[in-house]
Amino acid sequence: MKQLLILIFLLCSNLIYAQQLTVSITGSPDSGLHILYLGSGLRYFAQEKIYTLDSKGKASVINDLTSPAMIRLANNGKSSLVFLEPGKNLEIFIGKTDGKRSFKAKGANAAGIELLQKISHPFYQQKAAQYYKTDSSITAIKKAIASDIIDEIKPFDSLLRIREIDPDFYKYIRTNVDYYYASVLATVVFSQYHLTTLDKSHPRYKAKLRADYEAEWPKIYEKYPLNASAMVFPDFYYYAFDYTTWYHLMYRAQKEGRYNEAFNAENRFNKTYNGFAENFSGTMLEYLQARYIHDEAMQKEYEPQLLELYDRFLKSYPKSPYKRYLSPLIEDIHHFQHAASQSLHTDQELLANVDTFDELAARFKDKLVYVDIWATWCGPCKAEFEYNPGLHEFLKAKQIEMLYISMDKPEADQQWKQMIRYYDLRGKHIRTSDSLRQDLMNKFWDGKSYSIPRYLIVKDGKVIEANALRPADKDKLYQQIRKYL
């Protein structure tokens, strides 16, 4: 009996003092704490876990990690990166000081975690554009990047010397910074190589890649190889994707005489999927191929080629842990392909093209029209379709016309028609010609580019709301439209 009591006491003691992550947030109207594990493999696909802050704004999470991980904490639209190690306690305090967001840490690597909040890495392709100028030599760009790396790492060097952070944390930070800037430098090079693949009539076409850029490209991958240790880098997938496509399947293949077919809408899926297999193996290959299918499916363009890739993936990895994250997306593609095979509804009319928006609007004389400018590749555009049933019901009751203007180019014509059927877009439809697209850009944007989704209200052929509310605004949108009835 005495031994049993001792055992119970020890178990209770272990539960009380179990290693945990404790987060305290003050001054936030949001009681939800979102935790997302970043890094390689399964954790990328893992659904975020949501915890409820107690009345004091506190939540405790058992630290059951078996390896170090970077974690993103999110609350009220703001997020923080935190490094958590197995078997360590960590407390995070988020609040406001003098009206500004404050962040404090207590526990393992606290000083380093606080310092981490001051590092901001934009998407690596955006960062690459900051270093390149027309006359930039690769030596000058590398010098600028090296200077930025020193600025970021130097404070962590100091913390490591005085043992405020441990070697594992420092290694994690150093790997992330090094690989981030390696991907930035590789992007600078392949963005210039891309110009050599353009049609010779293109104004930015270049006959060949500069010699200093070409010589540097393989050195980047030699110095920062695509191995398992690199998978802690959050953007590792993109680094591997660029290596596989731009470097291996395009540049190297062309240089070695293997470049016999350019990427196109039909073959790019198989070429990329197979390209991963030519360069990787084992669990890394499984991750990259799963991630490729996942990222492409997340674009919601519902290409049938992804169904074929998924079948191939299952044959190679019948027990893959990634199946549960891929299968819902694959089911969506099956549903899309079925719906796309049906005939257009009587309420779905395709209009003949015109050269200008004024010509198009003139077709709706004496009518009130709600206009949705979208494209098949536009994720936010398609997200708004969720609210269409209520919108269509309102417009029909008020005898208001619905016009969808697709900014897609001719090569997307079939997909445009399929999405009309799949999303059940009731109303009139037109896909822009080059002239109509340019006229829209001139009329509603700067003439050089455009941003969608965008919504208009047109009455008697004239634009009366150039920035109308979107379907997600529901009652506010309906009230806006009512003003013009």
PDB file of C-alpha atoms in Angstrom, residues 287-421:
ATOM      1  CA  TYR A 287       7.207  15.166 -48.299  1.00  0.00           C
ATOM      2  CA  LEU A 288       8.089  17.172 -51.416  1.00  0.00           C
ATOM      3  CA  GLN A 289       5.729  15.258 -53.700  1.00  0.00           C
ATOM      4  CA  ALA A 290       2.910  15.467 -51.171  1.00  0.00           C
ATOM      5  CA  ARG A 291       3.558  19.156 -50.664  1.00  0.00           C
ATOM      6  CA  TYR A 292       3.567  19.740 -54.427  1.00  0.00           C
ATOM      7  CA  ILE A 293       0.156  18.086 -54.865  1.00  0.00           C
ATOM      8  CA  HIS A 294      -1.136  19.961 -51.830  1.00  0.00           C
ATOM      9  CA  ASP A 295       0.067  23.405 -52.940  1.00  0.00           C
ATOM     10  CA  GLU A 296      -1.216  22.974 -56.478  1.00  0.00           C
ATOM     11  CA  ALA A 297      -4.594  21.701 -55.262  1.00  0.00           C
ATOM     12  CA  MET A 298      -4.847  24.643 -52.849  1.00  0.00           C
ATOM     13  CA  GLN A 299      -4.862  26.976 -55.859  1.00  0.00           C
ATOM     14  CA  LYS A 300      -8.408  25.719 -56.519  1.00  0.00           C
ATOM     15  CA  GLU A 301      -7.925  25.447 -60.260  1.00  0.00           C
ATOM     16  CA  TYR A 302      -9.009  21.786 -60.093  1.00  0.00           C
ATOM     17  CA  GLU A 303      -6.691  20.421 -62.773  1.00  0.00           C
ATOM     18  CA  PRO A 304      -7.389  16.748 -63.653  1.00  0.00           C
ATOM     19  CA  GLN A 305      -3.628  16.105 -63.806  1.00  0.00           C
ATOM     20  CA  LEU A 306      -3.569  16.325 -60.002  1.00  0.00           C
ATOM     21  CA  LEU A 307      -5.872  13.321 -59.802  1.00  0.00           C
ATOM     22  CA  GLU A 308      -3.297  11.326 -61.737  1.00  0.00           C
ATOM     23  CA  LEU A 309      -0.459  12.527 -59.504  1.00  0.00           C
ATOM     24  CA  TYR A 310      -2.408  11.599 -56.385  1.00  0.00           C
ATOM     25  CA  ASP A 311      -2.973   8.065 -57.709  1.00  0.00           C
ATOM     26  CA  ARG A 312       0.762   7.782 -58.354  1.00  0.00           C
ATOM     27  CA  PHE A 313       1.504   9.097 -54.876  1.00  0.00           C
ATOM     28  CA  LEU A 314      -0.755   6.499 -53.231  1.00  0.00           C
ATOM     29  CA  LYS A 315       0.932   3.690 -55.165  1.00  0.00           C
ATOM     30  CA  SER A 316       4.332   4.852 -53.922  1.00  0.00           C
ATOM     31  CA  TYR A 317       3.215   5.663 -50.358  1.00  0.00           C
ATOM     32  CA  PRO A 318       0.035   3.684 -49.543  1.00  0.00           C
ATOM     33  CA  LYS A 319       0.426   4.413 -45.808  1.00  0.00           C
ATOM     34  CA  SER A 320       1.608   8.012 -46.084  1.00  0.00           C
ATOM     35  CA  PRO A 321       0.585  10.239 -43.154  1.00  0.00           C
ATOM     36  CA  TYR A 322      -0.033  13.005 -45.709  1.00  0.00           C
ATOM     37  CA  LYS A 323      -3.046  11.202 -47.217  1.00  0.00           C
ATOM     38  CA  ARG A 324      -5.445  12.719 -44.707  1.00  0.00           C
ATOM     39  CA  TYR A 325      -4.425  16.232 -45.775  1.00  0.00           C
ATOM     40  CA  LEU A 326      -4.486  15.548 -49.493  1.00  0.00           C
ATOM     41  CA  SER A 327      -7.686  13.509 -49.832  1.00  0.00           C
ATOM     42  CA  PRO A 328     -10.183  16.364 -49.110  1.00  0.00           C
ATOM     43  CA  LEU A 329      -8.509  18.489 -51.792  1.00  0.00           C
ATOM     44  CA  ILE A 330      -8.592  15.604 -54.250  1.00  0.00           C
ATOM     45  CA  GLU A 331     -12.304  15.070 -53.517  1.00  0.00           C
ATOM     46  CA  ASP A 332     -12.891  18.733 -54.403  1.00  0.00           C
ATOM     47  CA  ILE A 333     -11.237  18.144 -57.770  1.00  0.00           C
ATOM     48  CA  HIS A 334     -13.458  15.116 -58.424  1.00  0.00           C
ATOM     49  CA  HIS A 335     -16.537  17.209 -57.599  1.00  0.00           C
ATOM     50  CA  PHE A 336     -15.317  19.995 -59.854  1.00  0.00           C
ATOM     51  CA  GLN A 337     -14.701  17.677 -62.797  1.00  0.00           C
ATOM     52  CA  HIS A 338     -18.196  16.204 -62.415  1.00  0.00           C
ATOM     53  CA  ALA A 339     -19.910  19.592 -62.183  1.00  0.00           C
ATOM     54  CA  ALA A 340     -17.828  20.956 -65.055  1.00  0.00           C
ATOM     55  CA  SER A 341     -19.121  18.207 -67.333  1.00  0.00           C
ATOM     56  CA  GLN A 342     -22.715  19.408 -66.955  1.00  0.00           C
ATOM     57  CA  SER A 343     -24.457  21.870 -69.267  1.00  0.00           C
ATOM     58  CA  LEU A 344     -24.719  25.551 -68.470  1.00  0.00           C
ATOM     59  CA  HIS A 345     -27.844  26.536 -66.537  1.00  0.00           C
ATOM     60  CA  THR A 346     -30.422  28.666 -68.293  1.00  0.00           C
ATOM     61  CA  ASP A 347     -29.433  31.527 -65.961  1.00  0.00           C
ATOM     62  CA  GLN A 348     -25.815  31.376 -67.178  1.00  0.00           C
ATOM     63  CA  GLU A 349     -25.298  33.293 -70.419  1.00  0.00           C
ATOM     64  CA  LEU A 350     -21.982  33.783 -72.209  1.00  0.00           C
ATOM     65  CA  LEU A 351     -21.687  37.152 -73.949  1.00  0.00           C
ATOM     66  CA  ALA A 352     -19.808  37.861 -77.162  1.00  0.00           C
ATOM     67  CA  ASN A 353     -16.681  39.892 -76.583  1.00  0.00           C
ATOM     68  CA  VAL A 354     -16.355  43.638 -77.034  1.00  0.00           C
ATOM     69  CA  ASP A 355     -13.344  45.975 -77.122  1.00  0.00           C
ATOM     70  CA  THR A 356     -14.276  48.398 -74.325  1.00  0.00           C
ATOM     71  CA  PHE A 357     -16.114  48.429 -71.037  1.00  0.00           C
ATOM     72  CA  ASP A 358     -18.428  51.200 -72.271  1.00  0.00           C
ATOM     73  CA  GLU A 359     -19.557  48.942 -75.126  1.00  0.00           C
ATOM     74  CA  LEU A 360     -20.203  46.162 -72.630  1.00  0.00           C
ATOM     75  CA  ALA A 361     -22.088  48.430 -70.208  1.00  0.00           C
ATOM     76  CA  ALA A 362     -24.239  49.774 -73.070  1.00  0.00           C
ATOM     77  CA  ARG A 363     -25.758  46.304 -73.382  1.00  0.00           C
ATOM     78  CA  PHE A 364     -27.432  46.876 -69.999  1.00  0.00           C
ATOM     79  CA  LYS A 365     -29.247  50.103 -70.822  1.00  0.00           C
ATOM     80  CA  ASP A 366     -32.137  50.892 -68.433  1.00  0.00           C
ATOM     81  CA  LYS A 367     -30.874  48.253 -66.007  1.00  0.00           C
ATOM     82  CA  LEU A 368     -29.075  48.121 -62.663  1.00  0.00           C
ATOM     83  CA  VAL A 369     -26.095  45.752 -62.740  1.00  0.00           C
ATOM     84  CA  TYR A 370     -23.801  44.322 -60.080  1.00  0.00           C
ATOM     85  CA  VAL A 371     -20.419  43.510 -61.650  1.00  0.00           C
ATOM     86  CA  ASP A 372     -17.896  40.969 -60.343  1.00  0.00           C
ATOM     87  CA  ILE A 373     -14.406  41.222 -61.926  1.00  0.00           C
ATOM     88  CA  TRP A 374     -12.565  37.964 -61.273  1.00  0.00           C
ATOM     89  CA  ALA A 375     -10.301  35.278 -62.783  1.00  0.00           C
ATOM     90  CA  THR A 376      -9.965  31.516 -62.506  1.00  0.00           C
ATOM     91  CA  TRP A 377      -6.525  31.874 -60.872  1.00  0.00           C
ATOM     92  CA  CYS A 378      -7.678  34.387 -58.240  1.00  0.00           C
ATOM     93  CA  GLY A 379      -8.117  32.688 -54.841  1.00  0.00           C
ATOM     94  CA  PRO A 380      -9.800  35.653 -53.062  1.00  0.00           C
ATOM     95  CA  CYS A 381     -12.204  35.979 -56.014  1.00  0.00           C
ATOM     96  CA  LYS A 382     -13.303  32.374 -55.666  1.00  0.00           C
ATOM     97  CA  ALA A 383     -13.554  32.649 -51.871  1.00  0.00           C
ATOM     98  CA  GLU A 384     -16.299  35.246 -52.378  1.00  0.00           C
ATOM     99  CA  PHE A 385     -18.418  32.771 -54.354  1.00  0.00           C
ATOM    100  CA  GLU A 386     -19.400  31.200 -51.041  1.00  0.00           C
ATOM    101  CA  TYR A 387     -21.810  34.120 -50.557  1.00  0.00           C
ATOM    102  CA  ASN A 388     -23.378  33.931 -54.013  1.00  0.00           C
ATOM    103  CA  PRO A 389     -26.580  32.012 -53.155  1.00  0.00           C
ATOM    104  CA  GLY A 390     -27.813  34.862 -50.942  1.00  0.00           C
ATOM    105  CA  LEU A 391     -26.604  37.471 -53.413  1.00  0.00           C
ATOM    106  CA  HIS A 392     -28.333  35.809 -56.376  1.00  0.00           C
ATOM    107  CA  GLU A 393     -31.583  35.521 -54.410  1.00  0.00           C
ATOM    108  CA  PHE A 394     -31.454  39.235 -53.541  1.00  0.00           C
ATOM    109  CA  LEU A 395     -30.634  40.340 -57.099  1.00  0.00           C
ATOM    110  CA  LYS A 396     -33.338  38.160 -58.629  1.00  0.00           C
ATOM    111  CA  ALA A 397     -35.981  39.511 -56.244  1.00  0.00           C
ATOM    112  CA  LYS A 398     -35.022  43.092 -57.148  1.00  0.00           C
ATOM    113  CA  GLN A 399     -34.682  42.353 -60.899  1.00  0.00           C
ATOM    114  CA  ILE A 400     -31.021  43.381 -60.868  1.00  0.00           C
ATOM    115  CA  GLU A 401     -28.605  41.960 -63.430  1.00  0.00           C
ATOM    116  CA  MET A 402     -25.465  40.050 -62.428  1.00  0.00           C
ATOM    117  CA  LEU A 403     -22.422  40.368 -64.682  1.00  0.00           C
ATOM    118  CA  TYR A 404     -19.193  38.406 -64.238  1.00  0.00           C
ATOM    119  CA  ILE A 405     -16.126  39.722 -66.078  1.00  0.00           C
ATOM    120  CA  SER A 406     -13.269  37.229 -66.219  1.00  0.00           C
ATOM    121  CA  MET A 407      -9.768  38.648 -66.707  1.00  0.00           C
ATOM    122  CA  ASP A 408      -8.557  35.271 -67.975  1.00  0.00           C
ATOM    123  CA  LYS A 409      -6.669  34.898 -71.228  1.00  0.00           C
ATOM    124  CA  PRO A 410      -7.739  32.606 -74.111  1.00  0.00           C
ATOM    125  CA  GLU A 411      -5.760  29.594 -72.844  1.00  0.00           C
ATOM    126  CA  ALA A 412      -8.021  29.499 -69.756  1.00  0.00           C
ATOM    127  CA  ASP A 413     -11.260  29.544 -71.766  1.00  0.00           C
ATOM    128  CA  GLN A 414     -12.273  25.969 -70.943  1.00  0.00           C
ATOM    129  CA  GLN A 415     -11.445  26.346 -67.251  1.00  0.00           C
ATOM    130  CA  TRP A 416     -13.418  29.617 -67.154  1.00  0.00           C
ATOM    131  CA  LYS A 417     -16.529  27.859 -68.463  1.00  0.00           C
ATOM    132  CA  GLN A 418     -15.996  24.938 -66.082  1.00  0.00           C
ATOM    133  CA  MET A 419     -15.788  27.248 -63.066  1.00  0.00           C
ATOM    134  CA  ILE A 420     -19.014  28.968 -64.070  1.00  0.00           C
ATOM    135  CA  ARG A 421     -20.717  25.583 -63.804  1.00  0.00           C
TER     136      ARG A 421
END
